[in-house]
Coordinates of C-alpha atoms and ligand atoms in Angstrom, one line a residue:
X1 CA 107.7 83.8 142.8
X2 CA 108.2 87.1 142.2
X3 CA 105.2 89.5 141.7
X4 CA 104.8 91.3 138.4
X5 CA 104.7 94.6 138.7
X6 CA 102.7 97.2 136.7
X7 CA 102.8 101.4 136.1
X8 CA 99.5 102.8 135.9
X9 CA 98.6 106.4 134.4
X10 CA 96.1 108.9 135.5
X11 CA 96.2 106.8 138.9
X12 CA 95.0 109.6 141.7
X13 CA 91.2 109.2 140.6
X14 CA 88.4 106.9 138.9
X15 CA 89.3 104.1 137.0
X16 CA 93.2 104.7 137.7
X17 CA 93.0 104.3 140.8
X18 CA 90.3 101.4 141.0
X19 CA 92.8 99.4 139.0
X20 CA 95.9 100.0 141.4
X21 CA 93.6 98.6 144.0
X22 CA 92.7 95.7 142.1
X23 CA 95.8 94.7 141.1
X24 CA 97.6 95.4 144.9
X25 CA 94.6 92.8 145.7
X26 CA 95.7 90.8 143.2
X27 CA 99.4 90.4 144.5
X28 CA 101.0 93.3 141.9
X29 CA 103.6 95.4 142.8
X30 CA 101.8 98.5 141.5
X31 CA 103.5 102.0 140.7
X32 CA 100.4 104.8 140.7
X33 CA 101.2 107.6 138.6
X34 CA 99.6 111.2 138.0
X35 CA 100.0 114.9 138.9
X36 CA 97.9 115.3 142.3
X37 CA 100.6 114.1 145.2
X38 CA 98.1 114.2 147.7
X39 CA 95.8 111.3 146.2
X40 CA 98.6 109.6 145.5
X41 CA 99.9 109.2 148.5
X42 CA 96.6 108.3 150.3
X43 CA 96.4 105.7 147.5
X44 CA 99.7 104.5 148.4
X45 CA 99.1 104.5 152.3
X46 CA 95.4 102.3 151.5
X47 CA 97.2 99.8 149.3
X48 CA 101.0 99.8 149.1
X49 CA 101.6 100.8 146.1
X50 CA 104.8 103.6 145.2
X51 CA 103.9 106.3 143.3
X52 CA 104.8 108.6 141.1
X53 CA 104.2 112.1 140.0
X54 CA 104.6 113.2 136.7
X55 CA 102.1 114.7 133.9
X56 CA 101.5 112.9 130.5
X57 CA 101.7 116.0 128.4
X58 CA 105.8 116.4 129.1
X59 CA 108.3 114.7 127.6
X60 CA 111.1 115.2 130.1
X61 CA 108.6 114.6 133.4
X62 CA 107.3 111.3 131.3
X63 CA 111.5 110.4 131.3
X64 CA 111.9 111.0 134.8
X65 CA 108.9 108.9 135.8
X66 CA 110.3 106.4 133.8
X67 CA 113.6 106.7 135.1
X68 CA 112.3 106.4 138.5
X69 CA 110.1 103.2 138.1
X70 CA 113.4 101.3 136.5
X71 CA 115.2 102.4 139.2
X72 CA 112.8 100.2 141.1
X73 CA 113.0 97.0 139.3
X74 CA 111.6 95.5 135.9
X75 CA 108.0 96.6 134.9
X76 CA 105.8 94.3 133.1
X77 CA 102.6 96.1 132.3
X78 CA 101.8 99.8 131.8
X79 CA 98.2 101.0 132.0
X80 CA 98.1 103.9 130.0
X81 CA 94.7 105.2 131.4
X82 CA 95.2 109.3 132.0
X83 CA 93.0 111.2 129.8
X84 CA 90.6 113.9 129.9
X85 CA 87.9 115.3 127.9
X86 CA 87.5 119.5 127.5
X87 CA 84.1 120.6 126.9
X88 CA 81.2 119.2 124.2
X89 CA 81.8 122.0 121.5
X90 CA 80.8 121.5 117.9
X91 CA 83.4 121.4 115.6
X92 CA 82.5 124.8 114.6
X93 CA 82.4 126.2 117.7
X94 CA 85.5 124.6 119.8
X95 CA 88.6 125.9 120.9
X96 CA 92.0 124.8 119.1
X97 CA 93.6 124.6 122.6
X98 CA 91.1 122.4 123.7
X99 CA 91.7 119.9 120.8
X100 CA 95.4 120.5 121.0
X101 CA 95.1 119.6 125.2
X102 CA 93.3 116.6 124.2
X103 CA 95.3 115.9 121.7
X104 CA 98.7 115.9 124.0
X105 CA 97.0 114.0 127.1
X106 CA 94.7 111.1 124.8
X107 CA 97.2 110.4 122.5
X108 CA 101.0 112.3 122.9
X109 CA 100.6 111.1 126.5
X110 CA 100.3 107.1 125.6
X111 CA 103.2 107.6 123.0
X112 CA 105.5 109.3 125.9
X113 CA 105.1 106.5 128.0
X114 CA 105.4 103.5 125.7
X115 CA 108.4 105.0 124.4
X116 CA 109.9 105.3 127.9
X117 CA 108.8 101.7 129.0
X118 CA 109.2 99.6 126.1
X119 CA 112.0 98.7 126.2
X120 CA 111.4 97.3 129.8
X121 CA 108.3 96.2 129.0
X122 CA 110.7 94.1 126.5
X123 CA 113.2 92.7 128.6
X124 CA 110.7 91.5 131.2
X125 CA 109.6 88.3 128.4
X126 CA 106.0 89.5 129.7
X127 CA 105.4 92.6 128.7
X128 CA 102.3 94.5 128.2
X129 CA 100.6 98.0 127.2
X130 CA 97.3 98.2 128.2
X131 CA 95.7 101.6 126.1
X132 CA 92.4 102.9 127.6
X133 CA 90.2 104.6 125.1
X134 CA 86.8 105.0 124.5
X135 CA 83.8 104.1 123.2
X136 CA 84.3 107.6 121.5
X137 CA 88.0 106.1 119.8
X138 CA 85.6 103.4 117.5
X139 CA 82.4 106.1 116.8
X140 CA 81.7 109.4 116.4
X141 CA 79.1 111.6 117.6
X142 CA 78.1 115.3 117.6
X143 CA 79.5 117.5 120.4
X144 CA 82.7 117.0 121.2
X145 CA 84.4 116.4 118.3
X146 CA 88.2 116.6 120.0
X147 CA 87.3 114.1 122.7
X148 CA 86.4 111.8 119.9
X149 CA 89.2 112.7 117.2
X150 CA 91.8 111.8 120.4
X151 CA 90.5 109.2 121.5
X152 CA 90.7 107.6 118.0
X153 CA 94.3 108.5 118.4
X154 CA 94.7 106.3 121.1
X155 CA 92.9 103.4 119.1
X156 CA 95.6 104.1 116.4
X157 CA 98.2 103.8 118.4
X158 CA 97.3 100.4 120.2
X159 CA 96.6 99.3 116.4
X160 CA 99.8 100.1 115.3
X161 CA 101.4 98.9 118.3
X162 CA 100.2 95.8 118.2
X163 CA 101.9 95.5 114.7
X164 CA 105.0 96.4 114.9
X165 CA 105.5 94.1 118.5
X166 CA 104.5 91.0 116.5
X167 CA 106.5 88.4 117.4
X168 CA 107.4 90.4 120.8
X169 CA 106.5 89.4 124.0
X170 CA 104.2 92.4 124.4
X171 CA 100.2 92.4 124.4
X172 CA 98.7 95.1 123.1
X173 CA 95.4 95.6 125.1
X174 CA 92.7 98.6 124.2
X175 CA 89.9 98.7 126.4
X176 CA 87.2 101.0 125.1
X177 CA 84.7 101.8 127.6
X178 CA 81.0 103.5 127.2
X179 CA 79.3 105.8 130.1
X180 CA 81.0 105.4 132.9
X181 CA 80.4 107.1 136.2
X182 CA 83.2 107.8 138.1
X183 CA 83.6 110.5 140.4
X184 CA 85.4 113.7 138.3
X185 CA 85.1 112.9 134.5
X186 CA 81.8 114.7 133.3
X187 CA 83.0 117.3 136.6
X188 CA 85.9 118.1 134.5
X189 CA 84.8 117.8 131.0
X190 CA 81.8 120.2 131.4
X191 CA 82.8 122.2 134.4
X192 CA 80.0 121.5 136.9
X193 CA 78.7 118.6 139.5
X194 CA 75.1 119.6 137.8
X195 CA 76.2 119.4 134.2
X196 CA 77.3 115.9 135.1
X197 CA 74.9 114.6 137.3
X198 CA 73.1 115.2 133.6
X199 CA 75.0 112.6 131.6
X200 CA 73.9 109.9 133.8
X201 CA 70.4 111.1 134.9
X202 CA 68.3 108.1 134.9
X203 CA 70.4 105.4 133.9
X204 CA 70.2 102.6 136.1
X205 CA 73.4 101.7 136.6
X206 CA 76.6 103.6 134.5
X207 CA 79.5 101.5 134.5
X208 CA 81.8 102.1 137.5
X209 CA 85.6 102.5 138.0
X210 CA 85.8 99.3 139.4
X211 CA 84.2 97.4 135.9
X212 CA 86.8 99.2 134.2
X213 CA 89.2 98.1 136.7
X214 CA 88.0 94.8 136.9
X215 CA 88.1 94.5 132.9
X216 CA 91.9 95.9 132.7
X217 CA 93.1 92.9 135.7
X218 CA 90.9 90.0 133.7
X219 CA 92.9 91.0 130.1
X220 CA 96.1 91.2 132.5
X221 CA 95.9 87.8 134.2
X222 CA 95.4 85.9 131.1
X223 CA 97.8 83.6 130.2
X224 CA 100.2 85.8 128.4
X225 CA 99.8 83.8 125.2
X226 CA 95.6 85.0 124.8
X227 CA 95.8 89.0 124.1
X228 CA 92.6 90.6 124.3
X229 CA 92.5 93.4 121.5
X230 CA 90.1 95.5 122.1
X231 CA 87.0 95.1 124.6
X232 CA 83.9 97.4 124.1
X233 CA 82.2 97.3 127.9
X234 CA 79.3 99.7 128.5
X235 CA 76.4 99.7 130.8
X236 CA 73.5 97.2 129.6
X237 CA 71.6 101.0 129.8
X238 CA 73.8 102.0 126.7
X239 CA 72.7 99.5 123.8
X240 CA 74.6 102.4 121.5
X241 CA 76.1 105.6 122.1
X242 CA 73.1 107.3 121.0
X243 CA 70.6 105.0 122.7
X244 CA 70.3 105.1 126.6
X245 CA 67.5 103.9 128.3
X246 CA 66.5 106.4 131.3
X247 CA 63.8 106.0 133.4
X248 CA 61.2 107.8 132.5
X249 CA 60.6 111.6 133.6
X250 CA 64.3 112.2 133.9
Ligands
LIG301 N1 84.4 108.3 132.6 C1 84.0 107.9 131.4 O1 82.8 107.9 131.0 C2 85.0 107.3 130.4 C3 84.5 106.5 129.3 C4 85.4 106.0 128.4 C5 86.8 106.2 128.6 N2 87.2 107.0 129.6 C6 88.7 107.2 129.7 O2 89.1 106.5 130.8 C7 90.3 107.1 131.4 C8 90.1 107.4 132.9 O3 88.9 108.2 133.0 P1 88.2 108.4 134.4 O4 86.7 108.4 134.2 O5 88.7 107.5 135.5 O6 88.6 109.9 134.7 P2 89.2 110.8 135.9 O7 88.7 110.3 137.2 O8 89.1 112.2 135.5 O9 90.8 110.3 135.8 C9 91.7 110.9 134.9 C10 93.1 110.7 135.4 O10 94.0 111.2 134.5 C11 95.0 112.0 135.2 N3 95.5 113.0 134.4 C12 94.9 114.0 133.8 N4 95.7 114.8 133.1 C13 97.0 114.3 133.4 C14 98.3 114.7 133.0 N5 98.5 115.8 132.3 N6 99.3 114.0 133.4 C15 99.1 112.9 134.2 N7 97.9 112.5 134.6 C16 96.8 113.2 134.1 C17 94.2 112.5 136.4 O11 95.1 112.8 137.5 P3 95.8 114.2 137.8 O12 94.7 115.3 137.5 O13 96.1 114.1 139.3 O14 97.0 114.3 137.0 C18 93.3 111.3 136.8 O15 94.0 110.5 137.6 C19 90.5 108.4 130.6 O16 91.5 108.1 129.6 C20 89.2 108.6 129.9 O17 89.3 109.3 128.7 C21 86.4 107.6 130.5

């Protein structure tokens, strides 16, 4: 039989790249995409898969990736999971270019590639888009007000989506994780290793990558009929966004 094959965004870190290695395991033909070549390619040389770099917030680099992937055969499933999150500004306070980064990466960037796969996705009979969110796309909460605005972009556009493909034979997946820790996300969003060790300071045990990897293969290798619409995982730590337990004198 011949293996189905899957693109997957925002591939050269965290949960991007925990789910390429999953679903190599899992007999995929996987194409890893994202800017950094050199993770990439170690990615590639660890599990097989091609890669592919391109950035989400371009239309034209977004067409070539696509364009390269078809020239490799029929795609069935693309994980849109590149995103980022740009500081924890109030409203008030924030920068435009953050929310307009955001903005382009959370939201523009899913739109960019489902309109360059689709019709793929389509013709394969067993298609599916598998959006990953946030916990922050179905809440809201102060600080980082962008983060949250984008990420309920991305829950609008698997909603809508999954609409308009009724009758299609394309899932519509959203996966809408809580506090994860992987390796470069809090890094990134608040610009130090100390600032983030912060966000998970005595909390058992944050989700990982590889939950969120393993959640994106279970909603995959379902029978295609059974489309999971949105699943809300966080740590059992994280009863709500504003309630964490810590251990105490952290
Ligand atoms: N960590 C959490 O607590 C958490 C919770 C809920 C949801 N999420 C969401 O889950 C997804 C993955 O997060 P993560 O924790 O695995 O973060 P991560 O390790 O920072 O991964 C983000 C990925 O997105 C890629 N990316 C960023 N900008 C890009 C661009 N312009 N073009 C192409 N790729 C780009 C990055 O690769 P390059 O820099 O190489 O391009 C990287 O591979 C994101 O959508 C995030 O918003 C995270």
């Amino acid at each position: 039989m011949t293996a189905l094959r899957a693109v997957v965004t925002g591939a050269s870190s965290g949960m991007g790249a925990a789910t390429v290695r999953r679903l190599c395991e899992e007999g995929w033909d996987v194409v890893a995409v994202a800017r950094r070549e050199e993770e990439l390619a170690a990615l590639a040389g660890e599990t097989g898969c091609e890669y592919v770099v391109a950035d989400m917030t371009s239309d034209a680099s977004v067409a070539a990736m696509a364009e390269r992937v078809l020239a490799g055969g029929p795609v069935n499933s693309l994980v849109a999971n590149a995103g980022a999150a740009y500081g924890q500004d109030e409203v008030a306070s924030s920068d435009v270019e953050d929310w307009a980064g955001m903005f382009d990466l959370n939201v523009l960037g899913v739109v960019r590639c489902v309109k360059a796969l689709l019709p793929a996705l389509e013709a394969s009979g067993r298609g599916d888009i598998v959006v990953m969110s946030s916990t922050a796309g179905h809440i809201v909460y102060e600080g980082g007000g962008g983060y949250v605005a984008s990420k309920h972009g991305a829950h609008t556009v698997a909603a809508t989506l999954r609409l308009e493909l009724a009758g299609k034979p394309v899932r519509v997946i959203e996966i809408a994780p809580g506090m994860v820790a992987t390796e470069e996300f809090s890094r990134k969003r608040l610009g130090s290793q100390e600032a983030a060790d912060k966000v998970y300071a005595g909390v058992e045990k944050p989700l990982t990558a590889e939950d969120c990897a393993d959640a994106v293969v279970w909603t995959l290798t379902r029978p295609h009929h059974f489309n999971v619409d949105l699943m809300v995982i966080r740590p059992i730590a994280q009863a709500a966004q504003h309630k964490v337990a810590r251990n105490q004198g952290l």
